[in-house]
Amino acid sequence: MRRRTFVSALGTGVVVSLAGCTGDDDGSENGNGSNGNGDGGNGNGNGGNGNGDTETPTETPTENGDDGMENGEDDGATTNGEESTLTVGTYSAFLDAPSISPGEWLKEEFESTVDATLKWDAPENEVNHYIERQLAGEGSGADMYVGLNVDQLVRVDDELDDALFAEAGDVAGRDQVKPGLSFDPDGRAIPYDTGYICPVYDGTAIEAPETFDGLLDEEYRGDLITQDPAASATGRAFLLHTVHQYGADGYLDYWADLQDNDVRVLGSWSDAYGAWSEGEAPMVVSYSTDQVFAAGNDANLEKHQIRFLDDEGYANPEGMALFSDANEPDLAREFMGFVLQPEIQGEIAERNVQFPATDNAELSPDYDELAHEPPEPVTFTYEELQGSISEWIEDWERQFAQQ
Amino acid sequence: MSGSRTGNGSSPSSSRPAADGGSRQQPRARTDGGSQQRSRSRTDGGPATPAGTVADGERRSRSLRNRVERRALAVLGATAVALLVGMFYYPVATVFVEAVVVDGAATLSVFVEILRDPFYFGELARLFAGESPLSVAGDLLSPDRRLGIVGFTAYQAALSTVASVALGLPAAYVLARYEFPGRQTLRSLTILPFVLPSIMVAVGFVAAFGRNGPINAALGLVGLGPIEWLFSLKAIVLAHAFYNAPLVARLTTAAWESVDASAVETARSLGAGPRRAFLDVVAPQLYPAVLMSAALTFVFTFGTFPIVLALGDFSLATVEVFVYRLIQDLDYAEAAGLAVVELVISLSILYAYLRYEARQSAAARGARPLPRKPLRPPSLSIRDLLPRLGIAVYAAIAVVVFLVPIASMLQASVTDAGGVTLDHYRFLVERQAGGAAFQVQPWPAIRNSLLFGAAALAVALPMGVIVAVLTTRSYRGRKLVDAVAMAPLSVSGIVVGLGLLRGLVFGTEIGSVEIAITGAVAIVAAHAVAGYPFVVRTVAPGLERLDPQLLESARALGASRVRALLDVELPLVWPGVVAGAAFAFAISIGEFSATVILATGADQFTMPIAIERFIGRRLGPATAMGVVLLVVTSVSFVVIDRLGGEHRGL
């Protein structure tokens, strides 16, 4: 990758940068940025970097750190006496959404235990943003990502020739992660929580069916709302659950029957849940932690019943992973270890309204009572999804939306 | 960019008569290029001002001013083009190129595949695949023909256009022809639906038209219903009408108000009945406005996205749904190919309209608008009562389509499972008071929206006027240029977002200099580019209708082209300028995808982004923020119209 330095223009944000400033004009288009090591390219605050510009970098200092990890060197300790900054990418709901955003708390806790600053970054396109950056020859601009799904990891590996994420390495507490949740065969992504997706129903209106087949009964005509698998994690999980249940050869037939029984497939989770809340249908695909919110709003819990079809819930573990061009890999590992600590695990789960990923997490009894775990969690592994998930979704789209 | 939320956007209308290809009226001696030169030689050869009584210094400063003004048009024009290229065409091209360059080789295979895919093109795909047109035509007529996604998208857009026009025209009639208290405010507020994020419209519509909603409750009281429109094509079409009927109404109102009363009076004095006079005199002056708003509505609803899946169902998915999914999956070739197909169809519609507009005969703008009638019937005669009865029926429909959903949004913002609550607003206050730097806060979002809106307006207005001037000149293919200048209205918002990320945020290398553009300035520029087409569409028709002798006289008296524009032309087309300003501002307020990508941090986010970010596992806080947007923009629109001088008509 071409090294570049971002200089200038704070307020307006017009960033002009000069490529090839320190003598690597055209030569190092490819690869490992090996000639970037000489001038401490990964350092913090090396804004000048040969351009003679006096302005401060607007981008994070990690911007010019495409070097480093590839060379196997451990650059993590280059704090030079300054407090180091850990830049963590995530999805916006982790930071912003009312009632499900542990980001702020996590930052405070981490900074109070470690002599470092945590900088959150929530690009609109989530992981795709970092894939785009890599495709464009930019560095990732961050040290790690929090909130990675298995299907996103599959996409990352499909699209990029060079690794976006690095093997996590030695992270404290890693052994405590529940075996069923680890979804990365290459050991890059470490799960930190999981959700279970299943229908939520209004028990005052219906008694939900026990099985997937039951959803096809005339009795439940028009009763289920789910979401577009391309636009919503819950919709995708539900579709994958049907593939898991009926096999790649049978799920389309099941969906044909489901469509005949007037299932509604709306766009986002909020579209679907909003319609369900207004009583447009008695069942909606959502999270098995639904009662936690209901109790928080003094709602009638009878209206927020959970049904694990065939006693199963589809697990959607969220992972964290280190970018391969991270400036602060050690700090990132420290953060991952921090997140896996029992009391932090319990707190993240409750704040994110999910379940912890480790087997020794500390959950409050109240929470445990309202958040339901399925008797049999199911999910697809990385290997099973690789090369298949796109096709499954596309085949489903082409059947469901045929005009 | 506007497309990100729904198809909304809009623009005023009117006709754009012109002297190109085969139009009827030529005597337009449109020689802008030439006249500019003429005037140059004239002024350069010494001021043609009376006598040497003018002091030297004054003369010098005037000639300096003249020189600046003479160049101003060229400079502004070049700036506008540079902005368009930098903020739109180039970024979009970085995505579109993926459709024609696959693995480093130029190819049309992506298009061929899309065109031949029955999933996208239905029966037509067979035509593209080389089957006989006759057999395809035969199957197209059969009842179980396949439309394909593209065909269906066009079909729902056509229905939405019809619904928007049907709902918009009566509103234009009332607003243009009747006087009643609050008329001006009502007209200012017609633009409001335009800025509403789809999540708000979804909340409002589901609550309003749902099984347990007020409309079904009311129908139940009179023994009717229930209607089950949600999650069907009906709901989608109705929501599209909610967004776009106001556009039709506003543009047509403007055209109606500029009909000259004396023309109607002449027709009547020559023996024409009221119906005849309307059909022969008034209607021809309304057609261009109606058709323009219809064309724009089609384009916006053709590119519709989130609202389709919020109120419809995935079985009603449109092209843009697939563009979104393909880009999510990083399947850029097919996504870009599909987006190009979408663009070609949209631009063809706009181009067809512009050709039509060019054939319209120039009609002088009314010096004296038709007098408004009082809404309260002056007598109890059938003639007075019947139209007002019709208005009452229409008002009832308008209440159902526009007011009840908006009222439902308000209601949703103050209710939760436990009943009435102010918790959602309390959340906004708490987030404002205690939010972290990386979180979106309500007040900065409001402030940014207004600042970006005002700044974008300040850029879009001159830009739109300049482009209007340039496209009303006479040269070959100018309608094509005009259509291409409208592209920001018709390119997939998702594609624009990705293009901005690639072309601006990541930067471009020019020589050895890398230029990356983000932040507030970039956001304003992107908003201006998204909004300026409305200014063009509202200003150009007026400019074209002006008597060319006005301009020529001004120039002959030594006024520079810019001076003539500012002092002579713009005042005469001022209502169009104000209408364009309102729409450009609305586009900026509602813009989402470009803003979120170009912002360098949460402190640059705007109200629509705050709404999206406040969606948690309950919708209350987002809805409360949506109501804030509703109130802030309502006030802004009233202010814009008042500042713009509503008395002038538009």
mmCIF file of N, CA and C in Angstrom, chain A residues 302-400:
data_model
loop_
_atom_site.group_PDB
_atom_site.id
_atom_site.type_symbol
_atom_site.label_atom_id
_atom_site.label_comp_id
_atom_site.label_asym_id
_atom_site.label_seq_id
_atom_site.Cartn_x
_atom_site.Cartn_y
_atom_site.Cartn_z
ATOM 1 N N GLU A 302 -47.468 -10.906 29.368
ATOM 2 C CA GLU A 302 -48.275 -11.871 28.612
ATOM 3 C C GLU A 302 -48.279 -11.522 27.118
ATOM 4 N N LYS A 303 -48.107 -10.249 26.828
ATOM 5 C CA LYS A 303 -48.084 -9.818 25.427
ATOM 6 C C LYS A 303 -46.714 -9.977 24.797
ATOM 7 N N HIS A 304 -45.753 -10.386 25.584
ATOM 8 C CA HIS A 304 -44.380 -10.526 25.072
ATOM 9 C C HIS A 304 -43.871 -11.931 25.360
ATOM 10 N N GLN A 305 -44.507 -12.916 24.748
ATOM 11 C CA GLN A 305 -44.113 -14.299 24.965
ATOM 12 C C GLN A 305 -43.079 -14.735 23.934
ATOM 13 N N ILE A 306 -42.205 -15.628 24.368
ATOM 14 C CA ILE A 306 -41.143 -16.125 23.502
ATOM 15 C C ILE A 306 -41.503 -17.541 23.055
ATOM 16 N N ARG A 307 -41.279 -17.838 21.784
ATOM 17 C CA ARG A 307 -41.496 -19.230 21.348
ATOM 18 C C ARG A 307 -40.254 -19.726 20.615
ATOM 19 N N PHE A 308 -39.629 -20.749 21.206
ATOM 20 C CA PHE A 308 -38.521 -21.408 20.509
ATOM 21 C C PHE A 308 -39.098 -22.533 19.659
ATOM 22 N N LEU A 309 -39.199 -22.301 18.364
ATOM 23 C CA LEU A 309 -39.790 -23.296 17.483
ATOM 24 C C LEU A 309 -38.940 -24.568 17.500
ATOM 25 N N ASP A 310 -39.598 -25.705 17.625
ATOM 26 C CA ASP A 310 -38.890 -26.976 17.730
ATOM 27 C C ASP A 310 -37.834 -26.936 18.831
ATOM 28 N N ASP A 311 -38.114 -26.136 19.845
ATOM 29 C CA ASP A 311 -37.194 -25.980 20.984
ATOM 30 C C ASP A 311 -35.848 -25.384 20.605
ATOM 31 N N GLU A 312 -35.796 -24.750 19.472
ATOM 32 C CA GLU A 312 -34.525 -24.193 19.033
ATOM 33 C C GLU A 312 -34.578 -22.660 18.948
ATOM 34 N N GLY A 313 -33.429 -22.059 19.180
ATOM 35 C CA GLY A 313 -33.287 -20.634 18.925
ATOM 36 C C GLY A 313 -32.028 -20.453 18.099
ATOM 37 N N TYR A 314 -32.057 -19.537 17.157
ATOM 38 C CA TYR A 314 -30.884 -19.368 16.298
ATOM 39 C C TYR A 314 -29.910 -18.399 16.967
ATOM 40 N N ALA A 315 -28.715 -18.875 17.225
ATOM 41 C CA ALA A 315 -27.720 -18.048 17.911
ATOM 42 C C ALA A 315 -27.027 -17.127 16.919
ATOM 43 N N ASN A 316 -26.881 -15.898 17.330
ATOM 44 C CA ASN A 316 -26.185 -14.929 16.484
ATOM 45 C C ASN A 316 -25.074 -14.284 17.308
ATOM 46 N N PRO A 317 -23.975 -15.026 17.504
ATOM 47 C CA PRO A 317 -22.911 -14.478 18.343
ATOM 48 C C PRO A 317 -22.228 -13.292 17.684
ATOM 49 N N GLU A 318 -21.854 -12.338 18.521
ATOM 50 C CA GLU A 318 -21.116 -11.175 18.034
ATOM 51 C C GLU A 318 -19.671 -11.305 18.499
ATOM 52 N N GLY A 319 -18.765 -11.023 17.600
ATOM 53 C CA GLY A 319 -17.363 -11.193 17.942
ATOM 54 C C GLY A 319 -16.573 -9.905 17.843
ATOM 55 N N MET A 320 -15.347 -9.972 18.358
ATOM 56 C CA MET A 320 -14.422 -8.843 18.222
ATOM 57 C C MET A 320 -13.137 -9.381 17.606
ATOM 58 N N ALA A 321 -12.531 -8.559 16.782
ATOM 59 C CA ALA A 321 -11.326 -9.031 16.100
ATOM 60 C C ALA A 321 -10.360 -7.883 15.882
ATOM 61 N N LEU A 322 -9.117 -8.266 15.774
ATOM 62 C CA LEU A 322 -8.004 -7.331 15.648
ATOM 63 C C LEU A 322 -7.748 -7.074 14.161
ATOM 64 N N PHE A 323 -7.648 -5.815 13.766
ATOM 65 C CA PHE A 323 -7.264 -5.545 12.372
ATOM 66 C C PHE A 323 -5.803 -5.924 12.164
ATOM 67 N N SER A 324 -5.504 -6.441 11.000
ATOM 68 C CA SER A 324 -4.127 -6.899 10.802
ATOM 69 C C SER A 324 -3.151 -5.727 10.708
ATOM 70 N N ASP A 325 -3.669 -4.526 10.479
ATOM 71 C CA ASP A 325 -2.734 -3.391 10.459
ATOM 72 C C ASP A 325 -2.862 -2.524 11.713
ATOM 73 N N ALA A 326 -3.325 -3.154 12.783
ATOM 74 C CA ALA A 326 -3.525 -2.388 14.027
ATOM 75 C C ALA A 326 -2.228 -1.748 14.495
ATOM 76 N N ASN A 327 -2.362 -0.550 15.040
ATOM 77 C CA ASN A 327 -1.209 0.118 15.634
ATOM 78 C C ASN A 327 -0.951 -0.359 17.043
ATOM 79 N N GLU A 328 -2.045 -0.757 17.674
ATOM 80 C CA GLU A 328 -1.952 -1.095 19.091
ATOM 81 C C GLU A 328 -2.446 -2.513 19.338
ATOM 82 N N PRO A 329 -1.810 -3.492 18.717
ATOM 83 C CA PRO A 329 -2.331 -4.856 18.871
ATOM 84 C C PRO A 329 -2.326 -5.336 20.318
ATOM 85 N N ASP A 330 -1.310 -4.965 21.071
ATOM 86 C CA ASP A 330 -1.266 -5.426 22.457
ATOM 87 C C ASP A 330 -2.390 -4.823 23.275
ATOM 88 N N LEU A 331 -2.589 -3.530 23.052
ATOM 89 C CA LEU A 331 -3.665 -2.852 23.764
ATOM 90 C C LEU A 331 -5.015 -3.462 23.371
ATOM 91 N N ALA A 332 -5.132 -3.792 22.090
ATOM 92 C CA ALA A 332 -6.368 -4.401 21.615
ATOM 93 C C ALA A 332 -6.598 -5.745 22.299
ATOM 94 N N ARG A 333 -5.548 -6.522 22.436
ATOM 95 C CA ARG A 333 -5.678 -7.817 23.115
ATOM 96 C C ARG A 333 -6.059 -7.614 24.585
ATOM 97 N N GLU A 334 -5.486 -6.581 25.151
ATOM 98 C CA GLU A 334 -5.814 -6.277 26.537
ATOM 99 C C GLU A 334 -7.303 -5.944 26.659
ATOM 100 N N PHE A 335 -7.791 -5.184 25.687
ATOM 101 C CA PHE A 335 -9.209 -4.820 25.687
ATOM 102 C C PHE A 335 -10.078 -6.072 25.538
ATOM 103 N N MET A 336 -9.683 -6.958 24.644
ATOM 104 C CA MET A 336 -10.473 -8.176 24.459
ATOM 105 C C MET A 336 -10.522 -8.993 25.740
ATOM 106 N N GLY A 337 -9.370 -9.087 26.395
ATOM 107 C CA GLY A 337 -9.327 -9.802 27.670
ATOM 108 C C GLY A 337 -10.224 -9.126 28.703
ATOM 109 N N PHE A 338 -10.215 -7.809 28.684
ATOM 110 C CA PHE A 338 -11.053 -7.037 29.594
ATOM 111 C C PHE A 338 -12.531 -7.360 29.366
ATOM 112 N N VAL A 339 -12.919 -7.377 28.109
ATOM 113 C CA VAL A 339 -14.324 -7.631 27.766
ATOM 114 C C VAL A 339 -14.765 -9.029 28.210
ATOM 115 N N LEU A 340 -13.818 -9.963 28.251
ATOM 116 C CA LEU A 340 -14.182 -11.337 28.603
ATOM 117 C C LEU A 340 -14.211 -11.585 30.110
ATOM 118 N N GLN A 341 -13.818 -10.594 30.904
ATOM 119 C CA GLN A 341 -13.881 -10.781 32.357
ATOM 120 C C GLN A 341 -15.325 -11.019 32.796
ATOM 121 N N PRO A 342 -15.516 -11.885 33.792
ATOM 122 C CA PRO A 342 -16.879 -12.286 34.172
ATOM 123 C C PRO A 342 -17.825 -11.129 34.454
ATOM 124 N N GLU A 343 -17.372 -10.143 35.246
ATOM 125 C CA GLU A 343 -18.327 -9.080 35.602
ATOM 126 C C GLU A 343 -18.600 -8.163 34.405
ATOM 127 N N ILE A 344 -17.602 -7.967 33.543
ATOM 128 C CA ILE A 344 -17.809 -7.143 32.345
ATOM 129 C C ILE A 344 -18.741 -7.872 31.383
ATOM 130 N N GLN A 345 -18.527 -9.168 31.236
ATOM 131 C CA GLN A 345 -19.404 -9.966 30.384
ATOM 132 C C GLN A 345 -20.868 -9.840 30.802
ATOM 133 N N GLY A 346 -21.097 -9.946 32.095
ATOM 134 C CA GLY A 346 -22.467 -9.845 32.578
ATOM 135 C C GLY A 346 -23.049 -8.471 32.285
ATOM 136 N N GLU A 347 -22.237 -7.451 32.494
ATOM 137 C CA GLU A 347 -22.723 -6.084 32.318
ATOM 138 C C GLU A 347 -22.974 -5.762 30.840
ATOM 139 N N ILE A 348 -22.062 -6.182 29.978
ATOM 140 C CA ILE A 348 -22.265 -5.941 28.541
ATOM 141 C C ILE A 348 -23.545 -6.624 28.080
ATOM 142 N N ALA A 349 -23.699 -7.862 28.509
ATOM 143 C CA ALA A 349 -24.885 -8.617 28.100
ATOM 144 C C ALA A 349 -26.141 -7.865 28.499
ATOM 145 N N GLU A 350 -26.158 -7.378 29.729
ATOM 146 C CA GLU A 350 -27.373 -6.710 30.188
ATOM 147 C C GLU A 350 -27.564 -5.367 29.498
ATOM 148 N N ARG A 351 -26.474 -4.676 29.274
ATOM 149 C CA ARG A 351 -26.599 -3.376 28.610
ATOM 150 C C ARG A 351 -26.930 -3.520 27.134
ATOM 151 N N ASN A 352 -26.445 -4.584 26.525
ATOM 152 C CA ASN A 352 -26.733 -4.807 25.110
ATOM 153 C C ASN A 352 -28.009 -5.637 24.961
ATOM 154 N N VAL A 353 -28.526 -6.084 26.097
ATOM 155 C CA VAL A 353 -29.678 -6.978 26.156
ATOM 156 C C VAL A 353 -29.461 -8.196 25.263
ATOM 157 N N GLN A 354 -28.371 -8.865 25.544
ATOM 158 C CA GLN A 354 -28.014 -10.108 24.877
ATOM 159 C C GLN A 354 -27.562 -11.088 25.954
ATOM 160 N N PHE A 355 -26.882 -12.147 25.536
ATOM 161 C CA PHE A 355 -26.358 -13.102 26.499
ATOM 162 C C PHE A 355 -24.844 -13.087 26.452
ATOM 163 N N PRO A 356 -24.220 -13.381 27.597
ATOM 164 C CA PRO A 356 -22.761 -13.402 27.610
ATOM 165 C C PRO A 356 -22.221 -14.545 26.748
ATOM 166 N N ALA A 357 -20.974 -14.388 26.340
ATOM 167 C CA ALA A 357 -20.370 -15.430 25.508
ATOM 168 C C ALA A 357 -19.584 -16.416 26.354
ATOM 169 N N THR A 358 -19.253 -16.039 27.582
ATOM 170 C CA THR A 358 -18.419 -16.915 28.387
ATOM 171 C C THR A 358 -19.271 -17.708 29.373
ATOM 172 N N ASP A 359 -18.696 -18.788 29.884
ATOM 173 C CA ASP A 359 -19.476 -19.641 30.791
ATOM 174 C C ASP A 359 -19.359 -19.210 32.252
ATOM 175 N N ASN A 360 -18.532 -18.206 32.508
ATOM 176 C CA ASN A 360 -18.389 -17.771 33.905
ATOM 177 C C ASN A 360 -18.858 -16.334 34.122
ATOM 178 N N ALA A 361 -19.716 -15.849 33.219
ATOM 179 C CA ALA A 361 -20.179 -14.463 33.332
ATOM 180 C C ALA A 361 -21.120 -14.306 34.523
ATOM 181 N N GLU A 362 -21.178 -13.113 35.049
ATOM 182 C CA GLU A 362 -22.040 -12.851 36.202
ATOM 183 C C GLU A 362 -23.265 -12.057 35.767
ATOM 184 N N LEU A 363 -24.383 -12.742 35.739
ATOM 185 C CA LEU A 363 -25.638 -12.085 35.364
ATOM 186 C C LEU A 363 -26.502 -11.905 36.598
ATOM 187 N N SER A 364 -27.217 -10.795 36.649
ATOM 188 C CA SER A 364 -28.110 -10.611 37.793
ATOM 189 C C SER A 364 -29.298 -11.558 37.653
ATOM 190 N N PRO A 365 -29.806 -12.061 38.774
ATOM 191 C CA PRO A 365 -30.896 -13.061 38.732
ATOM 192 C C PRO A 365 -32.135 -12.519 38.023
ATOM 193 N N ASP A 366 -32.435 -11.231 38.216
ATOM 194 C CA ASP A 366 -33.607 -10.636 37.563
ATOM 195 C C ASP A 366 -33.497 -10.766 36.064
ATOM 196 N N TYR A 367 -32.310 -10.433 35.601
ATOM 197 C CA TYR A 367 -32.089 -10.480 34.152
ATOM 198 C C TYR A 367 -32.269 -11.902 33.645
ATOM 199 N N ASP A 368 -31.693 -12.813 34.378
ATOM 200 C CA ASP A 368 -31.741 -14.220 33.988
ATOM 201 C C ASP A 368 -33.181 -14.712 33.848
ATOM 202 N N GLU A 369 -34.034 -14.168 34.677
ATOM 203 C CA GLU A 369 -35.417 -14.627 34.669
ATOM 204 C C GLU A 369 -36.174 -14.136 33.437
ATOM 205 N N LEU A 370 -35.828 -12.964 32.964
ATOM 206 C CA LEU A 370 -36.568 -12.365 31.847
ATOM 207 C C LEU A 370 -35.971 -12.713 30.488
ATOM 208 N N ALA A 371 -34.656 -12.956 30.487
ATOM 209 C CA ALA A 371 -33.997 -13.260 29.218
ATOM 210 C C ALA A 371 -33.963 -14.774 29.046
ATOM 211 N N HIS A 372 -34.561 -15.241 27.974
ATOM 212 C CA HIS A 372 -34.701 -16.693 27.814
ATOM 213 C C HIS A 372 -33.672 -17.260 26.854
ATOM 214 N N GLU A 373 -33.068 -18.359 27.282
ATOM 215 C CA GLU A 373 -32.149 -19.062 26.392
ATOM 216 C C GLU A 373 -32.846 -20.305 25.855
ATOM 217 N N PRO A 374 -32.634 -20.608 24.591
ATOM 218 C CA PRO A 374 -33.337 -21.752 24.005
ATOM 219 C C PRO A 374 -32.778 -23.066 24.551
ATOM 220 N N PRO A 375 -33.650 -24.076 24.650
ATOM 221 C CA PRO A 375 -33.152 -25.395 25.060
ATOM 222 C C PRO A 375 -32.046 -25.863 24.124
ATOM 223 N N GLU A 376 -32.236 -25.615 22.842
ATOM 224 C CA GLU A 376 -31.215 -26.029 21.882
ATOM 225 C C GLU A 376 -30.820 -24.875 20.973
ATOM 226 N N PRO A 377 -29.715 -24.238 21.287
ATOM 227 C CA PRO A 377 -29.245 -23.181 20.383
ATOM 228 C C PRO A 377 -28.719 -23.811 19.093
ATOM 229 N N VAL A 378 -29.060 -23.239 17.978
ATOM 230 C CA VAL A 378 -28.490 -23.734 16.720
ATOM 231 C C VAL A 378 -27.867 -22.559 15.975
ATOM 232 N N THR A 379 -26.921 -22.853 15.145
ATOM 233 C CA THR A 379 -26.344 -21.822 14.288
ATOM 234 C C THR A 379 -25.516 -22.516 13.217
ATOM 235 N N PHE A 380 -25.208 -21.805 12.154
ATOM 236 C CA PHE A 380 -24.327 -22.367 11.135
ATOM 237 C C PHE A 380 -22.896 -21.985 11.437
ATOM 238 N N THR A 381 -22.015 -22.877 11.125
ATOM 239 C CA THR A 381 -20.607 -22.556 11.317
ATOM 240 C C THR A 381 -20.100 -21.749 10.127
ATOM 241 N N TYR A 382 -18.944 -21.198 10.332
ATOM 242 C CA TYR A 382 -18.279 -20.451 9.272
ATOM 243 C C TYR A 382 -18.165 -21.300 8.010
ATOM 244 N N GLU A 383 -17.709 -22.549 8.183
ATOM 245 C CA GLU A 383 -17.501 -23.406 7.007
ATOM 246 C C GLU A 383 -18.810 -23.660 6.275
ATOM 247 N N GLU A 384 -19.883 -23.804 7.047
ATOM 248 C CA GLU A 384 -21.166 -24.096 6.401
ATOM 249 C C GLU A 384 -21.694 -22.891 5.628
ATOM 250 N N LEU A 385 -21.406 -21.718 6.139
ATOM 251 C CA LEU A 385 -21.923 -20.523 5.471
ATOM 252 C C LEU A 385 -21.078 -20.130 4.266
ATOM 253 N N GLN A 386 -19.787 -20.413 4.371
ATOM 254 C CA GLN A 386 -18.890 -19.963 3.321
ATOM 255 C C GLN A 386 -19.296 -20.575 1.982
ATOM 256 N N GLY A 387 -19.464 -19.724 1.006
ATOM 257 C CA GLY A 387 -19.831 -20.198 -0.324
ATOM 258 C C GLY A 387 -21.303 -20.532 -0.463
ATOM 259 N N SER A 388 -22.057 -20.455 0.638
ATOM 260 C CA SER A 388 -23.476 -20.836 0.555
ATOM 261 C C SER A 388 -24.423 -19.702 0.887
ATOM 262 N N ILE A 389 -24.050 -18.869 1.846
ATOM 263 C CA ILE A 389 -25.044 -17.936 2.386
ATOM 264 C C ILE A 389 -25.573 -16.979 1.328
ATOM 265 N N SER A 390 -24.690 -16.462 0.485
ATOM 266 C CA SER A 390 -25.150 -15.536 -0.545
ATOM 267 C C SER A 390 -26.163 -16.208 -1.450
ATOM 268 N N GLU A 391 -25.839 -17.435 -1.803
ATOM 269 C CA GLU A 391 -26.718 -18.178 -2.700
ATOM 270 C C GLU A 391 -28.071 -18.454 -2.042
ATOM 271 N N TRP A 392 -28.042 -18.828 -0.767
ATOM 272 C CA TRP A 392 -29.303 -19.088 -0.069
ATOM 273 C C TRP A 392 -30.183 -17.843 -0.066
ATOM 274 N N ILE A 393 -29.578 -16.714 0.252
ATOM 275 C CA ILE A 393 -30.380 -15.489 0.322
ATOM 276 C C ILE A 393 -30.878 -15.095 -1.068
ATOM 277 N N GLU A 394 -29.984 -15.188 -2.043
ATOM 278 C CA GLU A 394 -30.385 -14.792 -3.388
ATOM 279 C C GLU A 394 -31.477 -15.704 -3.944
ATOM 280 N N ASP A 395 -31.347 -16.993 -3.724
ATOM 281 C CA ASP A 395 -32.395 -17.909 -4.194
ATOM 282 C C ASP A 395 -33.725 -17.594 -3.522
ATOM 283 N N TRP A 396 -33.637 -17.289 -2.248
ATOM 284 C CA TRP A 396 -34.859 -16.954 -1.518
ATOM 285 C C TRP A 396 -35.495 -15.682 -2.092
ATOM 286 N N GLU A 397 -34.656 -14.663 -2.327
ATOM 287 C CA GLU A 397 -35.163 -13.408 -2.900
ATOM 288 C C GLU A 397 -35.851 -13.660 -4.229
ATOM 289 N N ARG A 398 -35.193 -14.436 -5.051
ATOM 290 C CA ARG A 398 -35.722 -14.647 -6.394
ATOM 291 C C ARG A 398 -37.020 -15.424 -6.368
ATOM 292 N N GLN A 399 -37.206 -16.236 -5.354
ATOM 293 C CA GLN A 399 -38.484 -16.914 -5.246
ATOM 294 C C GLN A 399 -39.533 -16.000 -4.632
ATOM 295 N N PHE A 400 -39.154 -15.330 -3.559
ATOM 296 C CA PHE A 400 -40.146 -14.581 -2.784
ATOM 297 C C PHE A 400 -40.622 -13.332 -3.512
#
